[in-house]
């Protein structure tokens, strides 16, 4: 899975703007562009997951942290440096397929954290879905974590519409996300992130339960290669901010 939004000109975007949207590869299913985890495996549950769309086109992966709140990457709210309109975002929940099934909920407004690739989306109504658990501490270096998203299945190729998961090894807890915030760096074990996985969650397991530790952000691995690290914005680092936003708004 990878921390990028799909962009309008495939190769050009790689060199110019890793995070630009409305991308280059035609999406299989809704006419947009997106990306899926390369290798990995098909997910068997959509619990806690949300697919973010803009003007009806898939844009980013995300997680449900409360029935009225979605957690994603801040860069998913921008295109070519300009903030996108909140009222044109929707999220699909409770479905393994990002363009069918489950339910679609309008986004009322968004909040973004300064100097971190973390953003929250307030929903117009309850998602009536199972939220994720948020970790209070970072995963230990060397441990296996689990990433989920609807990103590209091949570099430069079309996107699968089905949610995928991959196992990733933590190589650092002191990486830097796209906006300079603290990040968790991981490398692929049985899969890697790619375009469209931006904003998707990274989980660690504690006593058999999943806890979200990161949000796919800035990328050190533009070609979706094994052995190269992907950076996930730290959710433990932003936990106080996330909690405050949900309480205040």
PDB file of N, CA, C and O in Angstrom, residues 11-89:
ATOM      1  N   UNK A  11       3.820   9.274 -15.219  1.00  0.00           N
ATOM      2  CA  UNK A  11       5.257   9.453 -15.028  1.00  0.00           C
ATOM      3  C   UNK A  11       5.602  10.869 -14.672  1.00  0.00           C
ATOM      4  O   UNK A  11       6.415  11.130 -13.817  1.00  0.00           O
ATOM      5  N   UNK A  12       4.959  11.819 -15.274  1.00  0.00           N
ATOM      6  CA  UNK A  12       5.257  13.217 -14.989  1.00  0.00           C
ATOM      7  C   UNK A  12       5.016  13.533 -13.553  1.00  0.00           C
ATOM      8  O   UNK A  12       5.738  14.279 -12.923  1.00  0.00           O
ATOM      9  N   UNK A  13       3.952  12.963 -13.028  1.00  0.00           N
ATOM     10  CA  UNK A  13       3.616  13.248 -11.644  1.00  0.00           C
ATOM     11  C   UNK A  13       4.675  12.728 -10.708  1.00  0.00           C
ATOM     12  O   UNK A  13       4.927  13.295  -9.666  1.00  0.00           O
ATOM     13  N   UNK A  14       5.254  11.600 -11.042  1.00  0.00           N
ATOM     14  CA  UNK A  14       6.286  11.036 -10.182  1.00  0.00           C
ATOM     15  C   UNK A  14       7.417  12.028 -10.001  1.00  0.00           C
ATOM     16  O   UNK A  14       7.939  12.198  -8.910  1.00  0.00           O
ATOM     17  N   UNK A  15       7.837  12.684 -11.055  1.00  0.00           N
ATOM     18  CA  UNK A  15       8.958  13.592 -10.931  1.00  0.00           C
ATOM     19  C   UNK A  15       8.545  14.943 -10.410  1.00  0.00           C
ATOM     20  O   UNK A  15       9.303  15.612  -9.749  1.00  0.00           O
ATOM     21  N   UNK A  16       7.307  15.352 -10.711  1.00  0.00           N
ATOM     22  CA  UNK A  16       6.895  16.696 -10.332  1.00  0.00           C
ATOM     23  C   UNK A  16       6.239  16.747  -8.976  1.00  0.00           C
ATOM     24  O   UNK A  16       6.618  17.502  -8.108  1.00  0.00           O
ATOM     25  N   UNK A  17       5.179  15.984  -8.822  1.00  0.00           N
ATOM     26  CA  UNK A  17       4.413  16.105  -7.610  1.00  0.00           C
ATOM     27  C   UNK A  17       3.875  14.759  -7.226  1.00  0.00           C
ATOM     28  O   UNK A  17       2.914  14.300  -7.781  1.00  0.00           O
ATOM     29  N   UNK A  18       4.522  14.146  -6.260  1.00  0.00           N
ATOM     30  CA  UNK A  18       4.185  12.795  -5.863  1.00  0.00           C
ATOM     31  C   UNK A  18       2.751  12.685  -5.393  1.00  0.00           C
ATOM     32  O   UNK A  18       2.152  11.643  -5.420  1.00  0.00           O
ATOM     33  N   UNK A  19       2.187  13.795  -4.905  1.00  0.00           N
ATOM     34  CA  UNK A  19       0.879  13.705  -4.286  1.00  0.00           C
ATOM     35  C   UNK A  19      -0.260  14.308  -5.103  1.00  0.00           C
ATOM     36  O   UNK A  19      -1.331  14.475  -4.569  1.00  0.00           O
ATOM     37  N   UNK A  20      -0.074  14.677  -6.350  1.00  0.00           N
ATOM     38  CA  UNK A  20      -1.180  15.254  -7.093  1.00  0.00           C
ATOM     39  C   UNK A  20      -2.234  14.206  -7.383  1.00  0.00           C
ATOM     40  O   UNK A  20      -1.969  13.044  -7.416  1.00  0.00           O
ATOM     41  N   UNK A  21      -3.469  14.680  -7.637  1.00  0.00           N
ATOM     42  CA  UNK A  21      -4.587  13.754  -7.748  1.00  0.00           C
ATOM     43  C   UNK A  21      -5.121  13.578  -9.144  1.00  0.00           C
ATOM     44  O   UNK A  21      -4.640  14.151 -10.069  1.00  0.00           O
ATOM     45  N   UNK A  22      -6.230  12.901  -9.285  1.00  0.00           N
ATOM     46  CA  UNK A  22      -6.962  12.689 -10.520  1.00  0.00           C
ATOM     47  C   UNK A  22      -6.023  12.106 -11.537  1.00  0.00           C
ATOM     48  O   UNK A  22      -5.722  12.733 -12.523  1.00  0.00           O
ATOM     49  N   UNK A  23      -5.616  10.967 -11.326  1.00  0.00           N
ATOM     50  CA  UNK A  23      -4.442  10.469 -11.957  1.00  0.00           C
ATOM     51  C   UNK A  23      -4.507   9.895 -13.311  1.00  0.00           C
ATOM     52  O   UNK A  23      -5.426   9.929 -14.018  1.00  0.00           O
ATOM     53  N   UNK A  24      -3.379   9.246 -13.518  1.00  0.00           N
ATOM     54  CA  UNK A  24      -2.998   8.810 -14.834  1.00  0.00           C
ATOM     55  C   UNK A  24      -3.501   7.464 -15.256  1.00  0.00           C
ATOM     56  O   UNK A  24      -3.570   7.199 -16.418  1.00  0.00           O
ATOM     57  N   UNK A  25      -3.771   6.578 -14.342  1.00  0.00           N
ATOM     58  CA  UNK A  25      -4.160   5.258 -14.787  1.00  0.00           C
ATOM     59  C   UNK A  25      -5.661   5.108 -14.655  1.00  0.00           C
ATOM     60  O   UNK A  25      -6.210   5.414 -13.636  1.00  0.00           O
ATOM     61  N   UNK A  26      -6.298   4.605 -15.645  1.00  0.00           N
ATOM     62  CA  UNK A  26      -7.752   4.493 -15.582  1.00  0.00           C
ATOM     63  C   UNK A  26      -8.151   3.495 -14.529  1.00  0.00           C
ATOM     64  O   UNK A  26      -7.623   2.408 -14.437  1.00  0.00           O
ATOM     65  N   UNK A  27      -9.124   3.870 -13.733  1.00  0.00           N
ATOM     66  CA  UNK A  27      -9.596   3.025 -12.654  1.00  0.00           C
ATOM     67  C   UNK A  27     -10.566   2.000 -13.203  1.00  0.00           C
ATOM     68  O   UNK A  27     -11.388   2.314 -14.022  1.00  0.00           O
ATOM     69  N   UNK A  28     -10.488   0.773 -12.726  1.00  0.00           N
ATOM     70  CA  UNK A  28     -11.403  -0.254 -13.180  1.00  0.00           C
ATOM     71  C   UNK A  28     -12.679  -0.159 -12.374  1.00  0.00           C
ATOM     72  O   UNK A  28     -12.765  -0.673 -11.302  1.00  0.00           O
ATOM     73  N   UNK A  29     -13.673   0.482 -12.876  1.00  0.00           N
ATOM     74  CA  UNK A  29     -14.938   0.437 -12.157  1.00  0.00           C
ATOM     75  C   UNK A  29     -15.624   1.761 -12.058  1.00  0.00           C
ATOM     76  O   UNK A  29     -16.804   1.838 -12.288  1.00  0.00           O
ATOM     77  N   UNK A  30     -14.950   2.855 -11.714  1.00  0.00           N
ATOM     78  CA  UNK A  30     -15.676   4.107 -11.549  1.00  0.00           C
ATOM     79  C   UNK A  30     -15.101   5.221 -12.413  1.00  0.00           C
ATOM     80  O   UNK A  30     -15.448   6.369 -12.263  1.00  0.00           O
ATOM     81  N   UNK A  31     -14.197   4.884 -13.328  1.00  0.00           N
ATOM     82  CA  UNK A  31     -13.686   5.874 -14.251  1.00  0.00           C
ATOM     83  C   UNK A  31     -12.651   6.807 -13.674  1.00  0.00           C
ATOM     84  O   UNK A  31     -12.134   7.670 -14.346  1.00  0.00           O
ATOM     85  N   UNK A  32     -12.298   6.612 -12.402  1.00  0.00           N
ATOM     86  CA  UNK A  32     -11.294   7.470 -11.795  1.00  0.00           C
ATOM     87  C   UNK A  32      -9.956   6.772 -11.809  1.00  0.00           C
ATOM     88  O   UNK A  32      -9.737   5.860 -12.560  1.00  0.00           O
ATOM     89  N   UNK A  33      -9.059   7.213 -10.931  1.00  0.00           N
ATOM     90  CA  UNK A  33      -7.773   6.537 -10.844  1.00  0.00           C
ATOM     91  C   UNK A  33      -7.461   6.249  -9.403  1.00  0.00           C
ATOM     92  O   UNK A  33      -7.833   6.984  -8.532  1.00  0.00           O
ATOM     93  N   UNK A  34      -6.758   5.166  -9.134  1.00  0.00           N
ATOM     94  CA  UNK A  34      -6.394   4.888  -7.777  1.00  0.00           C
ATOM     95  C   UNK A  34      -5.360   3.805  -7.743  1.00  0.00           C
ATOM     96  O   UNK A  34      -4.902   3.367  -8.760  1.00  0.00           O
ATOM     97  N   UNK A  35      -5.028   3.350  -6.511  1.00  0.00           N
ATOM     98  CA  UNK A  35      -3.994   2.365  -6.440  1.00  0.00           C
ATOM     99  C   UNK A  35      -4.256   1.334  -5.393  1.00  0.00           C
ATOM    100  O   UNK A  35      -4.975   1.568  -4.470  1.00  0.00           O
ATOM    101  N   UNK A  36      -3.646   0.196  -5.555  1.00  0.00           N
ATOM    102  CA  UNK A  36      -3.812  -0.909  -4.641  1.00  0.00           C
ATOM    103  C   UNK A  36      -2.492  -1.449  -4.167  1.00  0.00           C
ATOM    104  O   UNK A  36      -1.493  -1.294  -4.845  1.00  0.00           O
ATOM    105  N   UNK A  37      -2.519  -2.138  -3.059  1.00  0.00           N
ATOM    106  CA  UNK A  37      -1.291  -2.757  -2.569  1.00  0.00           C
ATOM    107  C   UNK A  37      -0.745  -3.705  -3.632  1.00  0.00           C
ATOM    108  O   UNK A  37      -1.485  -4.468  -4.231  1.00  0.00           O
ATOM    109  N   UNK A  38       0.549  -3.622  -3.850  1.00  0.00           N
ATOM    110  CA  UNK A  38       1.200  -4.542  -4.769  1.00  0.00           C
ATOM    111  C   UNK A  38       1.506  -5.819  -3.997  1.00  0.00           C
ATOM    112  O   UNK A  38       2.064  -5.779  -2.907  1.00  0.00           O
ATOM    113  N   UNK A  39       1.141  -6.963  -4.593  1.00  0.00           N
ATOM    114  CA  UNK A  39       1.225  -8.251  -3.910  1.00  0.00           C
ATOM    115  C   UNK A  39       0.292  -8.221  -2.700  1.00  0.00           C
ATOM    116  O   UNK A  39      -0.837  -7.782  -2.821  1.00  0.00           O
ATOM    117  N   UNK A  40       0.769  -8.630  -1.523  1.00  0.00           N
ATOM    118  CA  UNK A  40      -0.149  -8.693  -0.388  1.00  0.00           C
ATOM    119  C   UNK A  40      -1.252  -9.696  -0.668  1.00  0.00           C
ATOM    120  O   UNK A  40      -1.054 -10.686  -1.371  1.00  0.00           O
ATOM    121  N   UNK A  41      -2.440  -9.414  -0.147  1.00  0.00           N
ATOM    122  CA  UNK A  41      -3.566 -10.328  -0.326  1.00  0.00           C
ATOM    123  C   UNK A  41      -4.867  -9.566  -0.174  1.00  0.00           C
ATOM    124  O   UNK A  41      -4.897  -8.456   0.368  1.00  0.00           O
ATOM    125  N   UNK A  42      -5.945 -10.150  -0.662  1.00  0.00           N
ATOM    126  CA  UNK A  42      -7.254  -9.518  -0.533  1.00  0.00           C
ATOM    127  C   UNK A  42      -7.673  -9.521   0.932  1.00  0.00           C
ATOM    128  O   UNK A  42      -7.493 -10.518   1.645  1.00  0.00           O
ATOM    129  N   UNK A  43      -8.201  -8.402   1.408  1.00  0.00           N
ATOM    130  CA  UNK A  43      -8.698  -8.322   2.783  1.00  0.00           C
ATOM    131  C   UNK A  43     -10.003  -9.107   2.886  1.00  0.00           C
ATOM    132  O   UNK A  43     -10.764  -9.213   1.915  1.00  0.00           O
ATOM    133  N   UNK A  44     -10.257  -9.646   4.056  1.00  0.00           N
ATOM    134  CA  UNK A  44     -11.486 -10.422   4.260  1.00  0.00           C
ATOM    135  C   UNK A  44     -12.541  -9.657   5.038  1.00  0.00           C
ATOM    136  O   UNK A  44     -13.665 -10.110   5.171  1.00  0.00           O
ATOM    137  N   UNK A  45     -12.165  -8.487   5.561  1.00  0.00           N
ATOM    138  CA  UNK A  45     -13.102  -7.656   6.319  1.00  0.00           C
ATOM    139  C   UNK A  45     -12.837  -6.186   6.026  1.00  0.00           C
ATOM    140  O   UNK A  45     -11.689  -5.782   5.863  1.00  0.00           O
ATOM    141  N   UNK A  46     -13.912  -5.408   5.959  1.00  0.00           N
ATOM    142  CA  UNK A  46     -13.779  -3.962   5.743  1.00  0.00           C
ATOM    143  C   UNK A  46     -13.956  -3.180   7.039  1.00  0.00           C
ATOM    144  O   UNK A  46     -14.068  -1.955   7.011  1.00  0.00           O
ATOM    145  N   UNK A  47     -13.978  -3.884   8.181  1.00  0.00           N
ATOM    146  CA  UNK A  47     -14.168  -3.206   9.466  1.00  0.00           C
ATOM    147  C   UNK A  47     -13.158  -2.079   9.639  1.00  0.00           C
ATOM    148  O   UNK A  47     -11.942  -2.263   9.472  1.00  0.00           O
ATOM    149  N   UNK A  48     -13.651  -0.887   9.978  1.00  0.00           N
ATOM    150  CA  UNK A  48     -12.794   0.244  10.262  1.00  0.00           C
ATOM    151  C   UNK A  48     -12.268   0.963   9.051  1.00  0.00           C
ATOM    152  O   UNK A  48     -11.556   1.958   9.184  1.00  0.00           O
ATOM    153  N   UNK A  49     -12.606   0.517   7.839  1.00  0.00           N
ATOM    154  CA  UNK A  49     -12.049   1.112   6.622  1.00  0.00           C
ATOM    155  C   UNK A  49     -13.065   2.018   5.922  1.00  0.00           C
ATOM    156  O   UNK A  49     -14.270   1.795   5.994  1.00  0.00           O
ATOM    157  N   UNK A  50     -12.532   3.035   5.242  1.00  0.00           N
ATOM    158  CA  UNK A  50     -13.357   3.953   4.452  1.00  0.00           C
ATOM    159  C   UNK A  50     -12.616   4.322   3.181  1.00  0.00           C
ATOM    160  O   UNK A  50     -11.406   4.545   3.198  1.00  0.00           O
ATOM    161  N   UNK A  51     -13.345   4.375   2.069  1.00  0.00           N
ATOM    162  CA  UNK A  51     -12.774   4.813   0.792  1.00  0.00           C
ATOM    163  C   UNK A  51     -13.220   6.246   0.544  1.00  0.00           C
ATOM    164  O   UNK A  51     -14.427   6.533   0.523  1.00  0.00           O
ATOM    165  N   UNK A  52     -12.265   7.144   0.375  1.00  0.00           N
ATOM    166  CA  UNK A  52     -12.557   8.571   0.197  1.00  0.00           C
ATOM    167  C   UNK A  52     -12.692   8.883  -1.299  1.00  0.00           C
ATOM    168  O   UNK A  52     -11.806   8.548  -2.096  1.00  0.00           O
ATOM    169  N   UNK A  53     -13.796   9.529  -1.648  1.00  0.00           N
ATOM    170  CA  UNK A  53     -14.032   9.954  -3.028  1.00  0.00           C
ATOM    171  C   UNK A  53     -14.170  11.477  -3.076  1.00  0.00           C
ATOM    172  O   UNK A  53     -14.611  12.101  -2.110  1.00  0.00           O
ATOM    173  N   UNK A  54     -13.791  12.033  -4.221  1.00  0.00           N
ATOM    174  CA  UNK A  54     -13.968  13.469  -4.449  1.00  0.00           C
ATOM    175  C   UNK A  54     -14.659  13.650  -5.791  1.00  0.00           C
ATOM    176  O   UNK A  54     -14.176  13.153  -6.814  1.00  0.00           O
ATOM    177  N   UNK A  55     -15.802  14.317  -5.773  1.00  0.00           N
ATOM    178  CA  UNK A  55     -16.620  14.447  -6.994  1.00  0.00           C
ATOM    179  C   UNK A  55     -16.919  13.084  -7.598  1.00  0.00           C
ATOM    180  O   UNK A  55     -16.955  12.917  -8.824  1.00  0.00           O
ATOM    181  N   UNK A  56     -17.094  12.092  -6.719  1.00  0.00           N
ATOM    182  CA  UNK A  56     -17.444  10.760  -7.176  1.00  0.00           C
ATOM    183  C   UNK A  56     -16.293   9.903  -7.642  1.00  0.00           C
ATOM    184  O   UNK A  56     -16.489   8.749  -8.037  1.00  0.00           O
ATOM    185  N   UNK A  57     -15.057  10.427  -7.595  1.00  0.00           N
ATOM    186  CA  UNK A  57     -13.884   9.686  -8.050  1.00  0.00           C
ATOM    187  C   UNK A  57     -13.037   9.281  -6.847  1.00  0.00           C
ATOM    188  O   UNK A  57     -12.735  10.110  -5.984  1.00  0.00           O
ATOM    189  N   UNK A  58     -12.654   7.995  -6.796  1.00  0.00           N
ATOM    190  CA  UNK A  58     -11.842   7.527  -5.681  1.00  0.00           C
ATOM    191  C   UNK A  58     -10.556   8.340  -5.575  1.00  0.00           C
ATOM    192  O   UNK A  58      -9.889   8.603  -6.560  1.00  0.00           O
ATOM    193  N   UNK A  59     -10.219   8.708  -4.305  1.00  0.00           N
ATOM    194  CA  UNK A  59      -9.040   9.546  -4.095  1.00  0.00           C
ATOM    195  C   UNK A  59      -8.051   8.960  -3.102  1.00  0.00           C
ATOM    196  O   UNK A  59      -6.858   8.939  -3.356  1.00  0.00           O
ATOM    197  N   UNK A  60      -8.520   8.495  -1.957  1.00  0.00           N
ATOM    198  CA  UNK A  60      -7.617   8.018  -0.903  1.00  0.00           C
ATOM    199  C   UNK A  60      -8.279   6.933  -0.073  1.00  0.00           C
ATOM    200  O   UNK A  60      -9.510   6.789  -0.058  1.00  0.00           O
ATOM    201  N   UNK A  61      -7.456   6.214   0.648  1.00  0.00           N
ATOM    202  CA  UNK A  61      -7.930   5.266   1.652  1.00  0.00           C
ATOM    203  C   UNK A  61      -8.005   5.993   3.001  1.00  0.00           C
ATOM    204  O   UNK A  61      -7.406   7.059   3.166  1.00  0.00           O
ATOM    205  N   UNK A  62      -8.726   5.420   3.954  1.00  0.00           N
ATOM    206  CA  UNK A  62      -8.910   6.081   5.248  1.00  0.00           C
ATOM    207  C   UNK A  62      -9.419   5.063   6.259  1.00  0.00           C
ATOM    208  O   UNK A  62      -9.731   3.916   5.908  1.00  0.00           O
ATOM    209  N   UNK A  63      -9.514   5.494   7.514  1.00  0.00           N
ATOM    210  CA  UNK A  63     -10.046   4.630   8.569  1.00  0.00           C
ATOM    211  C   UNK A  63     -11.145   5.358   9.341  1.00  0.00           C
ATOM    212  O   UNK A  63     -11.195   6.587   9.370  1.00  0.00           O
ATOM    213  N   UNK A  64     -12.011   4.573   9.939  1.00  0.00           N
ATOM    214  CA  UNK A  64     -13.117   5.102  10.748  1.00  0.00           C
ATOM    215  C   UNK A  64     -12.667   5.088  12.207  1.00  0.00           C
ATOM    216  O   UNK A  64     -12.398   4.024  12.767  1.00  0.00           O
ATOM    217  N   UNK A  65     -12.550   6.264  12.825  1.00  0.00           N
ATOM    218  CA  UNK A  65     -12.101   6.319  14.218  1.00  0.00           C
ATOM    219  C   UNK A  65     -13.259   6.594  15.177  1.00  0.00           C
ATOM    220  O   UNK A  65     -13.101   6.497  16.394  1.00  0.00           O
ATOM    221  N   UNK A  66     -14.408   6.944  14.612  1.00  0.00           N
ATOM    222  CA  UNK A  66     -15.628   7.204  15.374  1.00  0.00           C
ATOM    223  C   UNK A  66     -16.747   7.202  14.338  1.00  0.00           C
ATOM    224  O   UNK A  66     -16.497   7.430  13.157  1.00  0.00           O
ATOM    225  N   UNK A  67     -17.972   6.950  14.759  1.00  0.00           N
ATOM    226  CA  UNK A  67     -19.057   6.882  13.777  1.00  0.00           C
ATOM    227  C   UNK A  67     -19.267   8.176  13.016  1.00  0.00           C
ATOM    228  O   UNK A  67     -19.884   8.182  11.947  1.00  0.00           O
ATOM    229  N   UNK A  68     -18.739   9.296  13.528  1.00  0.00           N
ATOM    230  CA  UNK A  68     -18.857  10.575  12.827  1.00  0.00           C
ATOM    231  C   UNK A  68     -17.516  11.106  12.319  1.00  0.00           C
ATOM    232  O   UNK A  68     -17.464  12.203  11.771  1.00  0.00           O
ATOM    233  N   UNK A  69     -16.441  10.320  12.478  1.00  0.00           N
ATOM    234  CA  UNK A  69     -15.119  10.841  12.115  1.00  0.00           C
ATOM    235  C   UNK A  69     -14.300   9.825  11.322  1.00  0.00           C
ATOM    236  O   UNK A  69     -14.213   8.652  11.684  1.00  0.00           O
ATOM    237  N   UNK A  70     -13.665  10.341  10.259  1.00  0.00           N
ATOM    238  CA  UNK A  70     -12.764   9.566   9.402  1.00  0.00           C
ATOM    239  C   UNK A  70     -11.356  10.140   9.546  1.00  0.00           C
ATOM    240  O   UNK A  70     -11.161  11.357   9.547  1.00  0.00           O
ATOM    241  N   UNK A  71     -10.354   9.257   9.637  1.00  0.00           N
ATOM    242  CA  UNK A  71      -8.954   9.662   9.728  1.00  0.00           C
ATOM    243  C   UNK A  71      -8.261   9.345   8.407  1.00  0.00           C
ATOM    244  O   UNK A  71      -8.351   8.221   7.899  1.00  0.00           O
ATOM    245  N   UNK A  72      -7.575  10.336   7.842  1.00  0.00           N
ATOM    246  CA  UNK A  72      -6.861  10.136   6.582  1.00  0.00           C
ATOM    247  C   UNK A  72      -5.629  11.033   6.552  1.00  0.00           C
ATOM    248  O   UNK A  72      -5.262  11.624   7.575  1.00  0.00           O
ATOM    249  N   UNK A  73      -4.982  11.131   5.398  1.00  0.00           N
ATOM    250  CA  UNK A  73      -3.794  11.979   5.262  1.00  0.00           C
ATOM    251  C   UNK A  73      -4.186  13.393   4.850  1.00  0.00           C
ATOM    252  O   UNK A  73      -5.099  13.587   4.045  1.00  0.00           O
ATOM    253  N   UNK A  74      -3.475  14.374   5.373  1.00  0.00           N
ATOM    254  CA  UNK A  74      -3.769  15.765   5.031  1.00  0.00           C
ATOM    255  C   UNK A  74      -3.570  16.025   3.542  1.00  0.00           C
ATOM    256  O   UNK A  74      -4.311  16.803   2.940  1.00  0.00           O
ATOM    257  N   UNK A  75      -2.565  15.382   2.933  1.00  0.00           N
ATOM    258  CA  UNK A  75      -2.326  15.665   1.518  1.00  0.00           C
ATOM    259  C   UNK A  75      -3.491  15.229   0.631  1.00  0.00           C
ATOM    260  O   UNK A  75      -3.614  15.688  -0.502  1.00  0.00           O
ATOM    261  N   UNK A  76      -4.371  14.369   1.165  1.00  0.00           N
ATOM    262  CA  UNK A  76      -5.553  13.957   0.406  1.00  0.00           C
ATOM    263  C   UNK A  76      -6.560  15.100   0.248  1.00  0.00           C
ATOM    264  O   UNK A  76      -7.465  15.026  -0.595  1.00  0.00           O
ATOM    265  N   UNK A  77      -6.412  16.151   1.054  1.00  0.00           N
ATOM    266  CA  UNK A  77      -7.336  17.291   1.000  1.00  0.00           C
ATOM    267  C   UNK A  77      -6.878  18.356   0.017  1.00  0.00           C
ATOM    268  O   UNK A  77      -7.551  19.383  -0.142  1.00  0.00           O
ATOM    269  N   UNK A  78      -5.744  18.125  -0.649  1.00  0.00           N
ATOM    270  CA  UNK A  78      -5.158  19.132  -1.534  1.00  0.00           C
ATOM    271  C   UNK A  78      -4.934  18.585  -2.934  1.00  0.00           C
ATOM    272  O   UNK A  78      -4.689  17.382  -3.123  1.00  0.00           O
ATOM    273  N   UNK A  79      -4.986  19.479  -3.907  1.00  0.00           N
ATOM    274  CA  UNK A  79      -4.619  19.152  -5.276  1.00  0.00           C
ATOM    275  C   UNK A  79      -3.776  20.290  -5.834  1.00  0.00           C
ATOM    276  O   UNK A  79      -4.221  21.439  -5.867  1.00  0.00           O
ATOM    277  N   UNK A  80      -2.531  19.985  -6.212  1.00  0.00           N
ATOM    278  CA  UNK A  80      -1.615  20.999  -6.732  1.00  0.00           C
ATOM    279  C   UNK A  80      -1.471  22.175  -5.767  1.00  0.00           C
ATOM    280  O   UNK A  80      -1.387  23.333  -6.171  1.00  0.00           O
ATOM    281  N   UNK A  81      -1.501  21.882  -4.458  1.00  0.00           N
ATOM    282  CA  UNK A  81      -1.313  22.911  -3.447  1.00  0.00           C
ATOM    283  C   UNK A  81      -2.571  23.645  -3.037  1.00  0.00           C
ATOM    284  O   UNK A  81      -2.537  24.460  -2.102  1.00  0.00           O
ATOM    285  N   UNK A  82      -3.695  23.382  -3.693  1.00  0.00           N
ATOM    286  CA  UNK A  82      -4.946  24.072  -3.362  1.00  0.00           C
ATOM    287  C   UNK A  82      -5.861  23.158  -2.563  1.00  0.00           C
ATOM    288  O   UNK A  82      -6.017  21.972  -2.894  1.00  0.00           O
ATOM    289  N   UNK A  83      -6.468  23.712  -1.520  1.00  0.00           N
ATOM    290  CA  UNK A  83      -7.374  22.941  -0.671  1.00  0.00           C
ATOM    291  C   UNK A  83      -8.660  22.625  -1.445  1.00  0.00           C
ATOM    292  O   UNK A  83      -9.256  23.496  -2.087  1.00  0.00           O
ATOM    293  N   UNK A  84      -9.053  21.384  -1.417  1.00  0.00           N
ATOM    294  CA  UNK A  84     -10.264  20.948  -2.100  1.00  0.00           C
ATOM    295  C   UNK A  84     -11.504  21.303  -1.282  1.00  0.00           C
ATOM    296  O   UNK A  84     -11.433  21.509  -0.069  1.00  0.00           O
ATOM    297  N   UNK A  85     -12.653  21.354  -1.951  1.00  0.00           N
ATOM    298  CA  UNK A  85     -13.915  21.721  -1.290  1.00  0.00           C
ATOM    299  C   UNK A  85     -14.419  20.578  -0.417  1.00  0.00           C
ATOM    300  O   UNK A  85     -14.621  19.451  -0.905  1.00  0.00           O
ATOM    301  N   UNK A  86     -14.642  20.853   0.857  1.00  0.00           N
ATOM    302  CA  UNK A  86     -15.106  19.820   1.777  1.00  0.00           C
ATOM    303  C   UNK A  86     -16.402  19.160   1.316  1.00  0.00           C
ATOM    304  O   UNK A  86     -16.589  17.946   1.468  1.00  0.00           O
ATOM    305  N   UNK A  87     -17.327  19.964   0.773  1.00  0.00           N
ATOM    306  CA  UNK A  87     -18.652  19.434   0.441  1.00  0.00           C
ATOM    307  C   UNK A  87     -18.671  18.549  -0.800  1.00  0.00           C
ATOM    308  O   UNK A  87     -19.723  18.017  -1.170  1.00  0.00           O
ATOM    309  N   UNK A  88     -17.504  18.343  -1.427  1.00  0.00           N
ATOM    310  CA  UNK A  88     -17.436  17.446  -2.581  1.00  0.00           C
ATOM    311  C   UNK A  88     -16.831  16.087  -2.225  1.00  0.00           C
ATOM    312  O   UNK A  88     -16.706  15.209  -3.073  1.00  0.00           O
ATOM    313  N   UNK A  89     -16.468  15.938  -0.952  1.00  0.00           N
ATOM    314  CA  UNK A  89     -15.959  14.657  -0.475  1.00  0.00           C
ATOM    315  C   UNK A  89     -17.103  13.762   0.000  1.00  0.00           C
ATOM    316  O   UNK A  89     -18.063  14.232   0.621  1.00  0.00           O
TER     317      UNK A  89
END
